[in-house]
């Protein structure tokens, strides 16, 4: 197993004397898709900001691989309505040439919107624009904070499919926050349930049966989740990492029951 792209070791983030995130441990390898779920105010955004280096930690440490390239997709894009900014110009702010920027836009399905004003994009188009801006960096680690926010149900499924395809193409690691519990169970390899601390973690097929998950989200939510089986053409090590399989590193496939 290769070294992790990033390791979070006992990280605590404290604001005004209150622990927003407390003693969190996690690691992400190439090929992983790790999803952080939890109630509002659980510290999810704070955790991933600490993971990418945007939020100082109070205790613990975040260890990133040397020369790690991170693509970060925030929750929302806030641009002044009167600011004249096209999609092409927004992408140019990444510092990459027009060719790579146009390829990234095409990859996320919005290449035809290059000359459109950013303010006129739909919610789904804006999320794809933010993803394109992250992908133009060809990241080793893709970090997404609620990537399907403001996107309809069909668009959400398509966006999660795109994220999995990108993971396969770049062999990158993916960390994302999601509230879309039904969809995320099909879109991820491992789930971490956060409520300031890690309540529970594991594979999607198991997590909804965990007592801590049921306590956090309620039994009706837990019982309503679709359960997915792993195809066991691979094994898992003691840390839950995928080993000895025929898919891309870290990739588990799932089928609905």
mmCIF file of C-alpha atoms in Angstrom:
data_model
loop_
_atom_site.group_PDB
_atom_site.id
_atom_site.type_symbol
_atom_site.label_atom_id
_atom_site.label_comp_id
_atom_site.label_asym_id
_atom_site.label_seq_id
_atom_site.Cartn_x
_atom_site.Cartn_y
_atom_site.Cartn_z
ATOM 1 C CA UNK A 1 0.000 0.000 0.000
ATOM 2 C CA UNK A 2 1.370 3.403 -0.958
ATOM 3 C CA UNK A 3 1.768 6.193 1.563
ATOM 4 C CA UNK A 4 -1.368 8.288 2.102
ATOM 5 C CA UNK A 5 -1.860 11.518 0.190
ATOM 6 C CA UNK A 6 -2.942 13.139 3.440
ATOM 7 C CA UNK A 7 -3.250 11.990 7.042
ATOM 8 C CA UNK A 8 -5.221 13.755 9.757
ATOM 9 C CA UNK A 9 -3.812 12.770 13.131
ATOM 10 C CA UNK A 10 -5.730 13.691 16.265
ATOM 11 C CA UNK A 11 -6.831 17.029 14.841
ATOM 12 C CA UNK A 12 -8.771 19.414 17.039
ATOM 13 C CA UNK A 13 -10.003 22.841 15.920
ATOM 14 C CA UNK A 14 -11.253 25.158 18.635
ATOM 15 C CA UNK A 15 -13.115 28.464 18.229
ATOM 16 C CA UNK A 16 -13.727 30.722 21.263
ATOM 17 C CA UNK A 17 -12.935 27.915 23.656
ATOM 18 C CA UNK A 18 -15.288 25.430 21.981
ATOM 19 C CA UNK A 19 -14.160 22.341 20.070
ATOM 20 C CA UNK A 20 -15.652 22.497 16.576
ATOM 21 C CA UNK A 21 -13.649 19.401 15.569
ATOM 22 C CA UNK A 22 -12.172 17.104 18.200
ATOM 23 C CA UNK A 23 -9.482 14.422 17.942
ATOM 24 C CA UNK A 24 -10.192 13.363 14.349
ATOM 25 C CA UNK A 25 -8.094 10.717 12.608
ATOM 26 C CA UNK A 26 -8.370 9.825 8.913
ATOM 27 C CA UNK A 27 -6.197 9.129 5.891
ATOM 28 C CA UNK A 28 -6.756 9.263 2.142
ATOM 29 C CA UNK A 29 -4.880 7.257 -0.498
ATOM 30 C CA UNK A 30 -4.914 7.414 -4.267
ATOM 31 C CA UNK A 31 -8.119 5.873 -5.568
ATOM 32 C CA UNK A 32 -10.078 6.460 -2.360
ATOM 33 C CA UNK A 33 -13.430 8.195 -2.289
ATOM 34 C CA UNK A 34 -14.080 9.234 1.299
ATOM 35 C CA UNK A 35 -17.304 11.023 2.196
ATOM 36 C CA UNK A 36 -17.833 12.984 5.408
ATOM 37 C CA UNK A 37 -21.428 13.147 6.595
ATOM 38 C CA UNK A 38 -23.013 14.591 9.702
ATOM 39 C CA UNK A 39 -25.654 17.025 10.964
ATOM 40 C CA UNK A 40 -25.469 20.781 10.449
ATOM 41 C CA UNK A 41 -22.814 22.310 12.683
ATOM 42 C CA UNK A 42 -20.915 19.044 12.992
ATOM 43 C CA UNK A 43 -17.613 20.609 11.864
ATOM 44 C CA UNK A 44 -17.472 19.034 8.397
ATOM 45 C CA UNK A 45 -16.394 22.146 6.493
ATOM 46 C CA UNK A 46 -13.930 23.078 9.233
ATOM 47 C CA UNK A 47 -12.390 19.609 8.986
ATOM 48 C CA UNK A 48 -11.811 19.679 5.245
ATOM 49 C CA UNK A 49 -10.504 23.246 5.398
ATOM 50 C CA UNK A 50 -7.954 21.987 7.931
ATOM 51 C CA UNK A 51 -7.206 19.059 5.636
ATOM 52 C CA UNK A 52 -6.345 21.333 2.682
ATOM 53 C CA UNK A 53 -4.502 23.904 4.821
ATOM 54 C CA UNK A 54 -7.089 26.705 4.875
ATOM 55 C CA UNK A 55 -7.816 26.324 8.595
ATOM 56 C CA UNK A 56 -5.117 26.205 11.292
ATOM 57 C CA UNK A 57 -5.522 23.376 13.787
ATOM 58 C CA UNK A 58 -5.525 23.807 17.554
ATOM 59 C CA UNK A 59 -4.050 20.363 18.252
ATOM 60 C CA UNK A 60 -2.875 17.368 16.270
ATOM 61 C CA UNK A 61 -1.403 17.560 12.796
ATOM 62 C CA UNK A 62 -2.212 17.216 9.122
ATOM 63 C CA UNK A 63 0.506 15.455 7.117
ATOM 64 C CA UNK A 64 0.387 15.935 3.341
ATOM 65 C CA UNK A 65 2.500 14.109 0.761
ATOM 66 C CA UNK A 66 5.335 16.167 -0.675
ATOM 67 C CA UNK A 67 4.392 18.129 -3.809
ATOM 68 C CA UNK A 68 0.741 17.255 -3.242
ATOM 69 C CA UNK A 69 -1.552 19.022 -5.724
ATOM 70 C CA UNK A 70 -4.989 19.724 -4.259
ATOM 71 C CA UNK A 71 -8.106 20.660 -6.194
ATOM 72 C CA UNK A 72 -10.641 22.296 -3.868
ATOM 73 C CA UNK A 73 -14.326 22.819 -4.677
ATOM 74 C CA UNK A 74 -16.028 25.079 -2.106
ATOM 75 C CA UNK A 75 -19.735 24.979 -1.297
ATOM 76 C CA UNK A 76 -20.694 28.034 -3.306
ATOM 77 C CA UNK A 77 -19.377 30.598 -5.753
ATOM 78 C CA UNK A 78 -20.121 34.179 -4.667
ATOM 79 C CA UNK A 79 -19.588 36.787 -7.383
ATOM 80 C CA UNK A 80 -20.927 40.350 -7.430
ATOM 81 C CA UNK A 81 -23.879 40.546 -9.834
ATOM 82 C CA UNK A 82 -22.442 43.622 -11.548
ATOM 83 C CA UNK A 83 -18.980 42.142 -12.124
ATOM 84 C CA UNK A 84 -18.508 41.343 -15.840
ATOM 85 C CA UNK A 85 -17.035 37.841 -15.690
ATOM 86 C CA UNK A 86 -17.430 35.115 -18.270
ATOM 87 C CA UNK A 87 -16.767 31.446 -17.681
ATOM 88 C CA UNK A 88 -13.636 31.698 -19.840
ATOM 89 C CA UNK A 89 -12.283 34.625 -17.804
ATOM 90 C CA UNK A 90 -13.102 32.896 -14.536
ATOM 91 C CA UNK A 91 -11.132 29.845 -15.631
ATOM 92 C CA UNK A 92 -8.223 32.059 -16.724
ATOM 93 C CA UNK A 93 -7.906 33.213 -13.102
ATOM 94 C CA UNK A 94 -6.586 29.721 -12.338
ATOM 95 C CA UNK A 95 -3.340 30.699 -14.054
ATOM 96 C CA UNK A 96 -3.552 27.899 -16.614
ATOM 97 C CA UNK A 97 -3.664 28.371 -20.367
ATOM 98 C CA UNK A 98 -6.859 28.556 -22.376
ATOM 99 C CA UNK A 99 -6.340 25.070 -23.840
ATOM 100 C CA UNK A 100 -6.268 23.193 -20.514
ATOM 101 C CA UNK A 101 -9.096 25.371 -19.200
ATOM 102 C CA UNK A 102 -11.310 24.548 -22.172
ATOM 103 C CA UNK A 103 -10.508 20.853 -21.806
ATOM 104 C CA UNK A 104 -11.536 20.972 -18.143
ATOM 105 C CA UNK A 105 -14.793 22.745 -19.034
ATOM 106 C CA UNK A 106 -15.510 20.143 -21.696
ATOM 107 C CA UNK A 107 -14.746 17.344 -19.239
ATOM 108 C CA UNK A 108 -17.361 18.657 -16.827
ATOM 109 C CA UNK A 109 -19.905 19.117 -19.616
ATOM 110 C CA UNK A 110 -20.017 22.912 -19.838
ATOM 111 C CA UNK A 111 -17.564 23.629 -22.645
ATOM 112 C CA UNK A 112 -20.384 25.306 -24.603
ATOM 113 C CA UNK A 113 -20.777 27.930 -21.851
ATOM 114 C CA UNK A 114 -17.315 29.519 -22.193
ATOM 115 C CA UNK A 115 -18.665 32.938 -23.150
ATOM 116 C CA UNK A 116 -21.607 32.882 -20.739
ATOM 117 C CA UNK A 117 -21.686 35.185 -17.720
ATOM 118 C CA UNK A 118 -20.928 33.261 -14.546
ATOM 119 C CA UNK A 119 -23.849 34.984 -12.822
ATOM 120 C CA UNK A 120 -26.287 33.474 -15.365
ATOM 121 C CA UNK A 121 -25.277 29.866 -14.756
ATOM 122 C CA UNK A 122 -27.674 27.492 -13.047
ATOM 123 C CA UNK A 123 -26.760 25.893 -9.724
ATOM 124 C CA UNK A 124 -25.607 22.706 -11.428
ATOM 125 C CA UNK A 125 -23.591 24.616 -14.036
ATOM 126 C CA UNK A 126 -21.851 26.617 -11.305
ATOM 127 C CA UNK A 127 -20.889 23.434 -9.472
ATOM 128 C CA UNK A 128 -19.475 22.014 -12.698
ATOM 129 C CA UNK A 129 -17.540 25.234 -13.231
ATOM 130 C CA UNK A 130 -15.994 24.975 -9.772
ATOM 131 C CA UNK A 131 -15.134 21.347 -10.468
ATOM 132 C CA UNK A 132 -13.532 22.330 -13.797
ATOM 133 C CA UNK A 133 -11.412 24.931 -12.022
ATOM 134 C CA UNK A 134 -10.210 22.236 -9.618
ATOM 135 C CA UNK A 135 -9.574 19.671 -12.375
ATOM 136 C CA UNK A 136 -7.456 21.996 -14.507
ATOM 137 C CA UNK A 137 -4.776 21.516 -11.850
ATOM 138 C CA UNK A 138 -4.852 17.732 -12.427
ATOM 139 C CA UNK A 139 -4.965 17.217 -8.660
ATOM 140 C CA UNK A 140 -3.618 14.317 -6.655
ATOM 141 C CA UNK A 141 -6.357 15.048 -4.105
ATOM 142 C CA UNK A 142 -9.800 16.380 -5.008
ATOM 143 C CA UNK A 143 -11.702 17.925 -2.088
ATOM 144 C CA UNK A 144 -15.358 18.878 -2.506
ATOM 145 C CA UNK A 145 -17.605 20.632 -0.004
ATOM 146 C CA UNK A 146 -21.232 19.759 -0.826
ATOM 147 C CA UNK A 147 -20.575 19.424 -4.586
ATOM 148 C CA UNK A 148 -24.246 18.703 -5.376
ATOM 149 C CA UNK A 149 -25.654 21.687 -3.484
ATOM 150 C CA UNK A 150 -28.339 23.427 -5.535
ATOM 151 C CA UNK A 151 -28.411 20.614 -8.100
ATOM 152 C CA UNK A 152 -31.568 18.622 -8.922
ATOM 153 C CA UNK A 153 -31.712 14.882 -8.252
ATOM 154 C CA UNK A 154 -30.763 13.811 -11.786
ATOM 155 C CA UNK A 155 -27.934 16.328 -11.831
ATOM 156 C CA UNK A 156 -26.694 15.042 -8.479
ATOM 157 C CA UNK A 157 -26.431 11.468 -9.740
ATOM 158 C CA UNK A 158 -24.644 12.663 -12.885
ATOM 159 C CA UNK A 159 -22.244 14.781 -10.837
ATOM 160 C CA UNK A 160 -21.335 11.896 -8.538
ATOM 161 C CA UNK A 161 -20.779 9.678 -11.592
ATOM 162 C CA UNK A 162 -18.478 12.341 -13.019
ATOM 163 C CA UNK A 163 -16.509 12.500 -9.753
ATOM 164 C CA UNK A 164 -16.004 8.718 -9.819
ATOM 165 C CA UNK A 165 -14.891 8.888 -13.463
ATOM 166 C CA UNK A 166 -12.408 11.653 -12.635
ATOM 167 C CA UNK A 167 -11.049 9.554 -9.766
ATOM 168 C CA UNK A 168 -10.457 6.688 -12.185
ATOM 169 C CA UNK A 169 -8.862 8.878 -14.869
ATOM 170 C CA UNK A 170 -6.496 10.770 -12.569
ATOM 171 C CA UNK A 171 -6.039 8.012 -9.977
ATOM 172 C CA UNK A 172 -6.515 10.744 -7.397
ATOM 173 C CA UNK A 173 -7.969 10.616 -3.923
ATOM 174 C CA UNK A 174 -11.337 12.221 -3.297
ATOM 175 C CA UNK A 175 -12.741 13.669 -0.088
ATOM 176 C CA UNK A 176 -16.205 15.157 -0.126
ATOM 177 C CA UNK A 177 -18.914 16.400 2.196
ATOM 178 C CA UNK A 178 -22.461 15.411 1.349
ATOM 179 C CA UNK A 179 -25.953 15.571 2.825
ATOM 180 C CA UNK A 180 -27.354 13.400 0.045
ATOM 181 C CA UNK A 181 -27.214 10.201 2.064
ATOM 182 C CA UNK A 182 -29.016 7.945 -0.395
ATOM 183 C CA UNK A 183 -26.831 8.952 -3.334
ATOM 184 C CA UNK A 184 -23.603 9.073 -1.371
ATOM 185 C CA UNK A 185 -23.971 5.462 -0.280
ATOM 186 C CA UNK A 186 -23.577 4.514 -3.954
ATOM 187 C CA UNK A 187 -20.932 7.109 -4.738
ATOM 188 C CA UNK A 188 -18.324 6.484 -2.059
ATOM 189 C CA UNK A 189 -15.947 3.773 -0.850
ATOM 190 C CA UNK A 190 -15.895 4.804 2.797
ATOM 191 C CA UNK A 191 -18.040 7.035 4.997
ATOM 192 C CA UNK A 192 -17.084 9.021 8.080
ATOM 193 C CA UNK A 193 -19.919 10.274 10.282
ATOM 194 C CA UNK A 194 -18.769 13.429 12.049
ATOM 195 C CA UNK A 195 -20.410 15.243 14.941
ATOM 196 C CA UNK A 196 -17.438 17.259 16.228
ATOM 197 C CA UNK A 197 -15.710 13.890 16.707
ATOM 198 C CA UNK A 198 -15.876 10.792 14.502
ATOM 199 C CA UNK A 199 -19.046 8.998 15.620
ATOM 200 C CA UNK A 200 -18.504 6.064 13.292
ATOM 201 C CA UNK A 201 -16.805 5.167 10.040
ATOM 202 C CA UNK A 202 -16.839 2.303 7.614
ATOM 203 C CA UNK A 203 -18.126 0.989 4.333
ATOM 204 C CA UNK A 204 -21.501 2.230 3.065
ATOM 205 C CA UNK A 205 -23.127 -1.180 3.441
ATOM 206 C CA UNK A 206 -22.317 -1.208 7.149
ATOM 207 C CA UNK A 207 -22.508 2.390 8.289
ATOM 208 C CA UNK A 208 -26.300 2.740 8.344
ATOM 209 C CA UNK A 209 -26.524 -0.110 10.875
ATOM 210 C CA UNK A 210 -24.053 1.479 13.274
ATOM 211 C CA UNK A 211 -25.744 2.583 16.542
ATOM 212 C CA UNK A 212 -23.917 5.936 16.422
ATOM 213 C CA UNK A 213 -25.228 6.587 12.908
ATOM 214 C CA UNK A 214 -28.768 5.731 14.026
ATOM 215 C CA UNK A 215 -28.409 8.021 17.052
ATOM 216 C CA UNK A 216 -27.158 10.895 14.860
ATOM 217 C CA UNK A 217 -29.626 10.646 11.973
ATOM 218 C CA UNK A 218 -32.538 8.726 13.479
ATOM 219 C CA UNK A 219 -33.804 5.233 12.807
ATOM 220 C CA UNK A 220 -36.183 6.196 9.939
ATOM 221 C CA UNK A 221 -33.269 7.651 7.953
ATOM 222 C CA UNK A 222 -31.052 4.663 8.687
ATOM 223 C CA UNK A 223 -33.765 2.205 7.686
ATOM 224 C CA UNK A 224 -34.573 4.082 4.476
ATOM 225 C CA UNK A 225 -31.040 3.996 3.117
ATOM 226 C CA UNK A 226 -30.349 1.644 0.243
ATOM 227 C CA UNK A 227 -27.695 -0.894 1.211
ATOM 228 C CA UNK A 228 -24.934 -1.785 -1.195
ATOM 229 C CA UNK A 229 -22.913 -4.977 -1.326
ATOM 230 C CA UNK A 230 -19.186 -4.992 -2.017
ATOM 231 C CA UNK A 231 -18.040 -7.273 -4.811
ATOM 232 C CA UNK A 232 -15.387 -9.195 -2.911
ATOM 233 C CA UNK A 233 -12.885 -9.541 -5.714
ATOM 234 C CA UNK A 234 -10.528 -7.808 -3.316
ATOM 235 C CA UNK A 235 -9.674 -7.698 0.366
ATOM 236 C CA UNK A 236 -9.404 -5.003 3.022
ATOM 237 C CA UNK A 237 -6.471 -4.457 5.324
ATOM 238 C CA UNK A 238 -6.805 -3.678 9.020
ATOM 239 C CA UNK A 239 -7.349 -0.006 8.246
ATOM 240 C CA UNK A 240 -10.096 -0.661 5.718
ATOM 241 C CA UNK A 241 -7.855 -0.043 2.703
ATOM 242 C CA UNK A 242 -8.604 -2.058 -0.430
ATOM 243 C CA UNK A 243 -5.929 -4.567 -1.414
ATOM 244 C CA UNK A 244 -5.593 -7.323 -3.988
ATOM 245 C CA UNK A 245 -8.334 -6.474 -6.482
ATOM 246 C CA UNK A 246 -8.735 -5.890 -10.185
ATOM 247 C CA UNK A 247 -10.171 -2.366 -10.075
ATOM 248 C CA UNK A 248 -8.283 0.901 -9.802
ATOM 249 C CA UNK A 249 -6.520 1.332 -6.444
ATOM 250 C CA UNK A 250 -8.948 1.869 -3.605
ATOM 251 C CA UNK A 251 -12.024 1.300 -5.759
ATOM 252 C CA UNK A 252 -14.888 -0.855 -4.502
ATOM 253 C CA UNK A 253 -17.879 -1.491 -6.670
ATOM 254 C CA UNK A 254 -21.389 -1.740 -5.268
ATOM 255 C CA UNK A 255 -24.673 -3.202 -6.366
ATOM 256 C CA UNK A 256 -28.081 -2.261 -4.946
ATOM 257 C CA UNK A 257 -29.794 -4.982 -2.969
#
